[in-house]
CSV table of C-alpha atoms in Angstrom, one decimal:
chain,number,residue,atom,x,y,z
V,1,MET,CA,-17.2,23.7,-25.6
V,2,SER,CA,-15.3,21.9,-22.8
V,3,VAL,CA,-17.2,21.2,-19.6
V,4,HIS,CA,-14.0,20.7,-17.6
V,5,PRO,CA,-12.7,23.5,-15.3
V,6,SER,CA,-9.9,25.6,-16.8
V,7,GLY,CA,-6.6,23.8,-16.6
V,8,VAL,CA,-8.2,20.5,-15.2
V,9,THR,CA,-8.2,17.4,-17.3
V,10,PRO,CA,-9.9,14.0,-16.6
V,11,ALA,CA,-6.4,12.6,-16.0
V,12,GLY,CA,-5.7,15.2,-13.3
V,13,ARG,CA,-9.0,14.4,-11.6
V,14,GLY,CA,-8.2,10.7,-11.8
V,15,LEU,CA,-4.9,11.3,-10.0
V,16,ALA,CA,-6.7,13.2,-7.3
V,17,VAL,CA,-9.3,10.4,-6.8
V,18,LEU,CA,-6.5,7.9,-6.6
V,19,ALA,CA,-4.8,10.0,-4.0
V,20,VAL,CA,-7.9,10.3,-1.9
V,21,LEU,CA,-8.6,6.6,-2.1
V,22,ALA,CA,-5.0,5.8,-1.1
V,23,VAL,CA,-5.2,8.0,2.0
V,24,LEU,CA,-8.5,6.5,3.0
V,25,ALA,CA,-7.1,2.9,2.6
V,26,LEU,CA,-4.0,3.8,4.6
V,27,LEU,CA,-6.0,5.4,7.4
V,28,LEU,CA,-8.4,2.5,7.6
V,29,GLY,CA,-5.6,0.0,7.5
V,30,GLY,CA,-3.6,1.7,10.3
V,31,PHE,CA,-6.7,2.1,12.4
V,32,GLY,CA,-7.6,-1.6,11.9
V,33,LEU,CA,-4.1,-2.7,13.0
V,34,SER,CA,-4.2,-0.5,16.1
V,35,ARG,CA,-7.5,-2.1,17.0
V,36,ALA,CA,-6.1,-5.6,16.4
V,37,ASP,CA,-3.8,-5.0,19.4
V,38,ALA,CA,-6.5,-3.9,21.7
V,39,GLY,CA,-6.3,-5.8,25.0
V,40,LEU,CA,-3.0,-7.4,24.2
V,41,THR,CA,0.6,-6.7,25.3
V,42,THR,CA,3.6,-7.6,23.1
V,43,ARG,CA,7.2,-8.0,24.2
V,44,GLN,CA,10.0,-8.8,21.8
V,45,VAL,CA,13.2,-10.4,23.1
V,46,THR,CA,16.2,-12.2,21.6
V,47,VAL,CA,17.5,-15.2,23.4
V,48,ASP,CA,20.7,-17.0,22.3
V,49,GLY,CA,20.3,-15.3,18.9
V,50,VAL,CA,16.7,-16.4,18.4
V,51,PRO,CA,14.1,-13.6,18.1
V,52,LEU,CA,11.0,-14.3,20.2
V,53,THR,CA,7.8,-12.4,20.6
V,54,GLU,CA,5.6,-12.8,23.6
V,55,VAL,CA,1.9,-12.1,23.2
V,56,ARG,CA,-0.5,-12.1,26.2
V,57,ALA,CA,-3.8,-10.6,27.1
V,58,GLU,CA,-3.9,-7.7,29.5
V,59,VAL,CA,-5.1,-8.6,33.0
V,60,ARG,CA,-8.2,-6.6,33.9
V,61,ALA,CA,-8.5,-4.8,37.2
V,62,GLU,CA,-11.2,-7.1,38.4
V,63,VAL,CA,-9.0,-10.1,37.7
V,64,ARG,CA,-6.1,-8.5,39.6
V,65,SER,CA,-8.4,-7.9,42.6
V,66,GLY,CA,-9.6,-11.5,42.5
V,67,THR,CA,-13.3,-10.6,41.7
V,68,GLY,CA,-13.3,-11.7,38.0
V,69,ALA,CA,-12.4,-14.7,35.9
V,70,GLY,CA,-8.9,-14.9,34.6
V,71,PRO,CA,-6.0,-17.3,34.3
V,72,THR,CA,-5.8,-20.1,36.8
V,73,ALA,CA,-3.8,-19.6,40.0
V,74,GLY,CA,-1.1,-22.0,38.8
V,75,GLY,CA,-0.3,-19.9,35.8
V,76,ARG,CA,-1.3,-19.6,32.2
V,77,PRO,CA,-0.7,-22.2,29.5
V,78,GLY,CA,2.3,-21.4,27.4
V,79,VAL,CA,2.0,-21.9,23.6
V,80,VAL,CA,5.1,-21.9,21.3
V,81,ILE,CA,4.0,-21.1,17.7
V,82,ALA,CA,6.4,-22.0,14.9
V,83,HIS,CA,6.1,-20.9,11.2
V,84,GLY,CA,6.8,-22.9,8.0
V,85,PHE,CA,9.5,-22.6,5.4
V,86,ALA,CA,9.7,-19.0,4.0
V,87,GLY,CA,7.3,-17.9,6.7
V,88,SER,CA,7.9,-15.8,9.8
V,89,ALA,CA,6.5,-14.9,13.2
V,90,ARG,CA,4.4,-12.1,11.5
V,91,LEU,CA,2.6,-14.7,9.4
V,92,MET,CA,1.6,-16.6,12.6
V,93,ARG,CA,0.6,-13.6,14.6
V,94,PRO,CA,-3.2,-14.1,14.2
V,95,LEU,CA,-2.9,-17.5,15.9
V,96,ALA,CA,-0.9,-16.0,18.7
V,97,ASP,CA,-3.6,-13.3,19.2
V,98,THR,CA,-6.3,-16.1,19.4
V,99,VAL,CA,-4.6,-18.2,22.0
V,100,ALA,CA,-3.6,-15.1,24.0
V,101,ARG,CA,-7.2,-13.9,24.1
V,102,GLN,CA,-8.1,-17.3,25.4
V,103,GLY,CA,-5.9,-16.8,28.4
V,104,ALA,CA,-2.6,-18.4,27.3
V,105,VAL,CA,0.8,-16.8,26.8
V,106,ALA,CA,1.8,-17.1,23.1
V,107,LEU,CA,5.4,-17.1,22.0
V,108,LEU,CA,6.3,-16.6,18.4
V,109,VAL,CA,9.6,-17.8,17.1
V,110,ASP,CA,11.6,-16.8,14.0
V,111,PHE,CA,13.6,-19.8,12.9
V,112,ALA,CA,17.1,-19.3,11.5
V,113,GLY,CA,17.1,-17.8,8.1
V,114,HIS,CA,13.5,-16.4,8.5
V,115,GLY,CA,11.9,-13.2,9.6
V,116,GLY,CA,14.2,-11.3,12.0
V,117,ASN,CA,16.7,-14.1,12.5
V,118,PRO,CA,19.9,-13.4,10.6
V,119,ALA,CA,21.4,-16.8,11.3
V,120,PRO,CA,21.6,-19.1,8.2
V,121,LEU,CA,19.5,-22.2,8.0
V,122,ALA,CA,21.9,-24.9,6.8
V,123,GLY,CA,20.3,-27.0,4.1
V,124,ALA,CA,17.4,-24.5,3.7
V,125,GLY,CA,14.7,-26.1,1.6
V,126,ARG,CA,15.9,-29.6,2.4
V,127,ASP,CA,14.8,-31.7,5.3
V,128,ASP,CA,18.2,-32.9,6.3
V,129,ALA,CA,20.0,-33.5,9.6
V,130,ASP,CA,21.6,-30.1,9.7
V,131,SER,CA,18.4,-28.1,9.3
V,132,ARG,CA,16.6,-30.3,11.8
V,133,ALA,CA,19.3,-29.7,14.4
V,134,ILE,CA,19.0,-25.9,13.9
V,135,LEU,CA,15.2,-26.0,14.2
V,136,GLU,CA,15.4,-28.2,17.3
V,137,HIS,CA,17.9,-25.7,18.9
V,138,ASP,CA,15.5,-22.8,18.2
V,139,LEU,CA,12.6,-24.6,19.7
V,140,THR,CA,14.7,-25.5,22.8
V,141,VAL,CA,15.5,-21.9,23.3
V,142,ALA,CA,11.8,-20.9,22.9
V,143,VAL,CA,10.5,-23.6,25.3
V,144,GLY,CA,13.1,-22.8,27.9
V,145,HIS,CA,12.3,-19.1,27.7
V,146,LEU,CA,8.6,-19.7,28.0
V,147,ARG,CA,8.9,-22.0,31.0
V,148,GLY,CA,10.9,-19.3,32.8
V,149,ARG,CA,8.1,-16.7,32.6
V,150,PRO,CA,6.5,-16.1,36.0
V,151,ASP,CA,2.9,-16.2,34.7
V,152,VAL,CA,3.3,-19.5,32.7
V,153,ASP,CA,2.6,-22.9,34.1
V,154,PRO,CA,5.7,-25.0,33.1
V,155,THR,CA,3.7,-28.2,33.0
V,156,ARG,CA,1.3,-26.8,30.4
V,157,ILE,CA,3.5,-26.1,27.4
V,158,VAL,CA,1.8,-26.5,24.0
V,159,LEU,CA,3.6,-26.5,20.7
V,160,VAL,CA,1.9,-25.3,17.5
V,161,GLY,CA,3.6,-25.5,14.1
V,162,HIS,CA,2.8,-25.0,10.4
V,163,SER,CA,4.3,-27.1,7.5
V,164,MET,CA,8.1,-27.1,8.2
V,165,GLY,CA,7.3,-25.9,11.7
V,166,ALA,CA,4.7,-28.7,12.1
V,167,GLY,CA,7.4,-31.3,11.4
V,168,ALA,CA,9.8,-29.6,13.9
V,169,VAL,CA,7.3,-29.4,16.8
V,170,THR,CA,6.1,-33.0,16.4
V,171,ARG,CA,9.7,-34.3,16.4
V,172,TYR,CA,10.5,-32.1,19.4
V,173,ALA,CA,7.4,-33.3,21.3
V,174,ALA,CA,8.1,-36.9,20.4
V,175,GLY,CA,11.5,-36.6,22.2
V,176,HIS,CA,10.2,-34.5,25.1
V,177,PRO,CA,7.3,-36.2,26.9
V,178,ASP,CA,7.0,-33.2,29.2
V,179,ILE,CA,5.2,-31.3,26.3
V,180,ALA,CA,1.6,-31.3,27.2
V,181,ARG,CA,0.0,-31.1,23.8
V,182,THR,CA,1.0,-30.5,20.1
V,183,VAL,CA,-0.7,-29.0,17.1
V,184,ALA,CA,0.5,-29.9,13.6
V,185,ILE,CA,-1.0,-27.7,10.8
V,186,SER,CA,-0.3,-29.1,7.3
V,187,LEU,CA,2.2,-31.7,8.5
V,188,PRO,CA,4.4,-32.6,5.5
V,189,ASP,CA,5.8,-36.0,6.8
V,190,ASP,CA,5.3,-38.3,9.7
V,191,ARG,CA,7.6,-41.2,8.8
V,192,ASP,CA,10.2,-40.3,11.5
V,193,LEU,CA,7.7,-40.2,14.3
V,194,PRO,CA,7.5,-43.2,16.6
V,195,ASP,CA,4.2,-44.9,17.1
V,196,GLY,CA,2.2,-43.3,19.9
V,197,ARG,CA,4.4,-40.2,20.3
V,198,PRO,CA,3.8,-37.5,20.7
V,199,GLU,CA,0.6,-37.9,22.8
V,200,GLY,CA,-2.1,-35.3,22.6
V,201,LEU,CA,-1.6,-34.5,18.9
V,202,LEU,CA,-4.0,-32.3,16.9
V,203,LEU,CA,-3.6,-32.6,13.2
V,204,VAL,CA,-5.2,-29.8,11.0
V,205,VAL,CA,-5.1,-29.9,7.2
V,206,GLY,CA,-6.8,-27.8,4.6
V,207,GLY,CA,-9.4,-29.4,2.3
V,208,LEU,CA,-7.8,-27.9,-0.8
V,209,GLU,CA,-4.2,-28.8,0.0
V,210,PHE,CA,-2.2,-31.3,-2.0
V,211,PRO,CA,-3.3,-34.9,-1.4
V,212,GLY,CA,0.0,-35.7,0.2
V,213,PHE,CA,-0.7,-33.4,3.2
V,214,ARG,CA,-4.1,-35.0,3.9
V,215,ALA,CA,-2.8,-38.5,3.5
V,216,THR,CA,0.0,-37.7,6.0
V,217,ALA,CA,-2.5,-36.3,8.5
V,218,GLU,CA,-4.8,-39.3,8.2
V,219,ALA,CA,-1.9,-41.7,8.6
V,220,ALA,CA,-0.5,-39.9,11.7
V,221,SER,CA,-4.0,-39.7,13.3
V,222,ARG,CA,-4.2,-43.5,13.3
V,223,ARG,CA,-0.8,-44.1,14.9
V,224,GLY,CA,-1.5,-43.0,18.4
V,225,VAL,CA,-4.1,-42.5,21.1
V,226,GLY,CA,-5.5,-39.1,22.1
V,227,ARG,CA,-5.1,-37.7,18.6
V,228,ARG,CA,-7.6,-35.7,16.6
V,229,LEU,CA,-7.8,-35.0,12.9
V,230,VAL,CA,-9.5,-31.8,11.6
V,231,VAL,CA,-10.0,-31.2,7.9
V,232,VAL,CA,-10.8,-27.5,7.3
V,233,PRO,CA,-12.9,-27.2,4.1
V,234,GLY,CA,-12.3,-24.6,1.4
V,235,VAL,CA,-8.8,-23.6,2.4
V,236,GLU,CA,-5.3,-24.5,1.1
V,237,HIS,CA,-1.8,-24.5,2.5
V,238,ILE,CA,-1.6,-20.8,3.6
V,239,SER,CA,-5.2,-19.8,4.0
V,240,VAL,CA,-5.7,-22.6,6.5
V,241,LEU,CA,-3.8,-20.4,9.0
V,242,PHE,CA,-6.6,-17.7,8.7
V,243,ALA,CA,-9.6,-20.0,8.8
V,244,GLY,CA,-12.0,-19.6,11.7
V,245,ARG,CA,-12.2,-23.4,12.2
V,246,THR,CA,-8.4,-23.6,12.6
V,247,HIS,CA,-8.3,-20.9,15.3
V,248,THR,CA,-11.2,-22.4,17.2
V,249,GLU,CA,-9.6,-25.9,17.2
V,250,VAL,CA,-6.2,-24.6,18.2
V,251,ALA,CA,-7.6,-22.4,21.0
V,252,ALA,CA,-9.6,-25.4,22.4
V,253,TRP,CA,-6.6,-27.7,22.2
V,254,ALA,CA,-4.2,-25.2,23.9
V,255,GLY,CA,-6.5,-25.3,27.0
V,256,GLY,CA,-6.8,-21.6,27.7
V,257,GLY,CA,-9.7,-20.2,29.6
V,258,ASP,CA,-12.9,-18.9,28.0
V,259,GLY,CA,-12.0,-15.7,26.1
V,260,ALA,CA,-13.1,-13.7,23.2
V,261,ALA,CA,-14.2,-15.4,20.0
V,262,PRO,CA,-11.3,-15.8,17.4
V,263,ARG,CA,-10.9,-13.0,14.9
V,264,PRO,CA,-8.5,-14.4,12.3
V,265,ALA,CA,-9.1,-11.5,9.9
V,266,ALA,CA,-8.4,-8.8,12.5
V,267,ARG,CA,-4.9,-8.3,11.0
V,268,LEU,CA,-5.4,-9.7,7.6
V,269,VAL,CA,-7.9,-7.1,6.4
V,270,PRO,CA,-6.1,-4.1,7.7
V,271,SER,CA,-2.8,-5.4,6.2
V,272,GLY,CA,-4.6,-5.7,2.8
V,273,LEU,CA,-5.9,-2.2,3.1
V,274,LEU,CA,-2.4,-0.9,3.7
V,275,LEU,CA,-1.1,-2.7,0.6
V,276,LEU,CA,-4.0,-1.4,-1.4
V,277,GLY,CA,-3.3,2.2,-0.2
V,278,PHE,CA,0.4,1.9,-1.2
V,279,ALA,CA,-0.6,0.6,-4.6
V,280,LEU,CA,-3.2,3.3,-5.2
V,281,GLY,CA,-0.9,6.1,-4.1
V,282,PHE,CA,2.0,5.1,-6.2
V,283,THR,CA,0.9,6.9,-9.4
V,284,PRO,CA,-0.2,10.2,-7.7
V,285,LEU,CA,3.0,10.2,-5.6
V,286,THR,CA,5.1,9.6,-8.7
V,287,ALA,CA,3.4,12.4,-10.6
V,288,LEU,CA,4.0,14.7,-7.6
V,289,LEU,CA,7.7,13.9,-7.3
V,290,THR,CA,8.5,14.0,-11.0
V,291,GLY,CA,6.4,17.0,-11.8
V,292,HIS,CA,4.3,15.4,-14.5
V,293,ARG,CA,1.0,17.2,-14.8
V,294,ARG,CA,-1.4,16.6,-17.6
V,295,VAL,CA,-3.0,19.9,-18.7
V,296,SER,CA,-5.2,20.7,-21.6
V,297,PRO,CA,-3.3,21.2,-24.9
V,298,GLU,CA,-4.3,24.8,-25.3
V,299,ARG,CA,-2.9,25.6,-21.9
V,300,ARG,CA,0.3,23.5,-22.2
V,301,PRO,CA,3.3,25.9,-22.1
V,302,ARG,CA,6.0,25.5,-24.7
V,303,GLY,CA,9.2,24.1,-23.5
V,304,GLY,CA,7.7,23.0,-20.2
V,305,SER,CA,10.2,21.0,-18.1
V,306,VAL,CA,9.9,18.4,-15.3
V,307,ALA,CA,11.9,17.9,-12.2
V,308,PRO,CA,15.4,16.8,-13.2
V,309,ALA,CA,16.7,13.4,-12.2
V,310,PRO,CA,19.1,14.7,-9.6
V,311,VAL,CA,16.2,16.5,-7.8
V,312,VAL,CA,14.1,13.3,-7.9
V,313,LEU,CA,17.0,11.3,-6.6
V,314,ALA,CA,17.7,13.8,-3.8
V,315,VAL,CA,14.1,13.8,-2.7
V,316,ALA,CA,13.9,10.0,-2.7
V,317,THR,CA,17.2,9.7,-0.8
V,318,CYS,CA,16.1,12.2,1.8
V,319,ALA,CA,12.7,10.5,2.2
V,320,THR,CA,14.4,7.1,2.6
V,321,GLY,CA,16.9,8.3,5.1
V,322,LEU,CA,14.2,10.0,7.1
V,323,GLY,CA,12.2,6.7,7.0
V,324,VAL,CA,15.2,4.8,8.3
V,325,LEU,CA,15.8,7.3,11.1
V,326,LEU,CA,12.1,7.3,12.2
V,327,GLY,CA,12.0,3.5,11.9
V,328,ALA,CA,14.6,3.2,14.7
V,329,VAL,CA,12.4,5.0,17.2
V,330,THR,CA,8.9,4.1,15.9
V,331,PRO,CA,7.0,1.1,17.3
V,332,THR,CA,7.0,-0.7,13.9
V,333,SER,CA,5.9,-3.9,15.6
V,334,ARG,CA,2.3,-2.9,14.7
V,335,LEU,CA,3.1,-3.0,11.0
V,336,PRO,CA,2.8,-6.3,9.1
V,337,LEU,CA,6.4,-6.0,7.8
V,338,ALA,CA,9.3,-8.2,9.0
V,339,VAL,CA,12.0,-7.2,6.4
V,340,GLY,CA,11.6,-3.4,6.3
V,341,GLY,CA,15.4,-2.8,6.2
V,342,TYR,CA,15.9,-5.0,3.2
V,343,LEU,CA,12.9,-3.6,1.4
V,344,THR,CA,14.0,0.0,2.1
V,345,GLY,CA,17.5,-0.8,0.7
V,346,PHE,CA,16.0,-2.5,-2.4
V,347,LEU,CA,13.7,0.5,-3.2
V,348,LEU,CA,16.5,3.0,-2.7
V,349,VAL,CA,18.9,1.1,-5.1
V,350,THR,CA,16.1,0.6,-7.6
V,351,GLY,CA,15.1,4.3,-7.5
V,352,GLY,CA,18.7,5.4,-7.8
V,353,LEU,CA,19.2,3.2,-10.9
V,354,LEU,CA,16.0,4.5,-12.5
V,355,ALA,CA,17.0,8.1,-11.8
V,356,THR,CA,20.5,7.5,-13.2
V,357,ALA,CA,19.1,5.9,-16.3
V,358,ARG,CA,16.9,8.9,-16.9
V,359,ARG,CA,19.7,11.3,-16.4
V,360,TRP,CA,22.4,9.4,-18.4
V,361,PRO,CA,20.6,7.0,-20.8
V,362,LEU,CA,22.4,4.0,-22.1
V,363,PRO,CA,24.1,4.4,-25.6
V,364,THR,CA,22.2,3.1,-28.5
V,365,TRP,CA,23.5,1.2,-31.5
V,366,PRO,CA,22.4,1.5,-35.1
V,367,ALA,CA,19.9,-1.0,-36.3
V,368,ALA,CA,21.2,-3.9,-38.3
V,369,ALA,CA,21.6,-3.4,-42.1
V,370,THR,CA,18.4,-4.1,-44.0
V,371,PRO,CA,18.8,-6.7,-46.8
V,372,ALA,CA,19.1,-5.2,-50.3
V,373,SER,CA,16.0,-7.1,-51.5
V,374,SER,CA,13.8,-5.3,-49.0
V,375,ARG,CA,15.2,-1.8,-49.2
V,376,PHE,CA,13.1,-0.7,-52.1
V,377,ARG,CA,9.5,-1.9,-52.2
V,378,PRO,CA,6.8,-0.8,-54.6
V,379,PRO,CA,4.1,1.4,-53.0
V,380,PRO,CA,0.8,-0.3,-52.1
V,381,ARG,CA,-1.6,-0.7,-55.0
V,382,SER,CA,-4.1,1.6,-53.3
V,383,MET,CA,-1.7,4.6,-53.6
V,384,PRO,CA,-1.7,6.5,-57.0
V,385,GLN,CA,1.2,5.7,-59.1
V,386,PRO,CA,3.1,8.8,-60.3
V,387,ARG,CA,3.7,9.1,-64.0
V,388,LEU,CA,7.4,9.6,-64.8
V,389,ARG,CA,8.2,11.8,-67.7
V,390,PRO,CA,11.7,11.5,-69.3
V,391,ALA,CA,13.8,14.6,-69.1
V,392,GLY,CA,14.1,16.8,-72.1
V,393,PRO,CA,12.5,19.7,-73.9
V,394,SER,CA,8.8,19.4,-74.5
V,395,ARG,CA,7.6,18.8,-78.0
V,396,PRO,CA,4.4,19.7,-79.8
V,397,ALA,CA,1.5,17.2,-79.8
V,398,GLY,CA,2.0,16.4,-83.5
V,399,HIS,CA,5.7,15.6,-83.2
V,400,PRO,CA,6.5,11.9,-83.9
V,401,ALA,CA,8.4,11.6,-80.6
V,402,ALA,CA,5.4,12.8,-78.7
V,403,ALA,CA,3.3,10.2,-80.4
V,404,ARG,CA,5.7,7.4,-79.5
V,405,ARG,CA,5.7,8.5,-75.8
V,406,SER,CA,1.9,8.4,-75.7
V,407,GLY,CA,1.9,4.8,-76.8
V,408,PRO,CA,2.9,1.7,-74.9
V,409,TRP,CA,6.4,1.7,-73.5
V,410,SER,CA,9.0,-0.4,-75.3
V,411,PRO,CA,12.6,-0.9,-74.5
V,412,PRO,CA,15.0,1.2,-76.4
V,413,CYS,CA,16.6,-0.1,-79.5
V,414,CYS,CA,20.2,-1.1,-79.6
């Protein structure tokens, strides 16, 4: 006797559990991202084709009235934060939150060919003169914009870069002595830097990175005064950006006022929950859209059908179009997604192809001819061998022909 409710199978209950877990993960992730922005203001601008994102801490009422601690009267430090190759401003946002909560104004930049910057990066992946010129142009735009902000002290500009961005900011600071301080995280190469420049250089490298990165940081730290080398244990090339030690050192080097303690995982954990929610909800959502419901065999109707492919395609298209329309007016800056338009188009095309293949399957071709030697094989020895009896009228047991048939078989005589 079945203990399951009528019409409910373990598979159906499993889909329901996945759906509940997906909703919980999405709610917790969204709530976490909304809390990560608490006390911060964000402003996105595009200057000379370069997307820039300003992040600063909200000024409390007691600070505006002059009764509390806040940024110095001369303005806040300005910190330009540059990502590495194949990165984006979204990847560096936790560092921007940290320096902003310390009283500085953070400015995230999307280099050409990355994030929201549609301009191509010449020689992408190669450290050549063309790519360096483009990176320097984007940094020049970012520094100029930050210096023009009314709440920024133009004499306290700090540059922070990771990997490719670390090389770009160190080269820029070496040629612009008016840069107050520089932070290079995972610097790939220092051979083009002149001795002693830039001054005030902080070098951060992960303890688990490739040996070349650590060797470069150690060599650069010995080639100038006022430099500091920090090796963050237990992290590699990407996780070094989310290490608490990295955030503490960068905040102290940027020179902001005393603020809240760094929270490098404030965005990382909610983003992971969102991805987990999408992954858990994929199967229940697919079952809902396509009409696949597993029921017990005794209650399964004959000739049951599922939603036809045109219906699935129509639902997917309408949902995608609605998402595109809502995305134009929704504050999506809170979401950890920088290429939503490309991702939406990719999913739409993929879904359309899958629905088309389901409605009009590709033609099949007959299998290759089987060799004659393998067409007829004797049955396995474990199977009983049928006894073949020659056609013809039956004869009595005493007949000579019957006696010959009962004996061992011999080939017919000529």
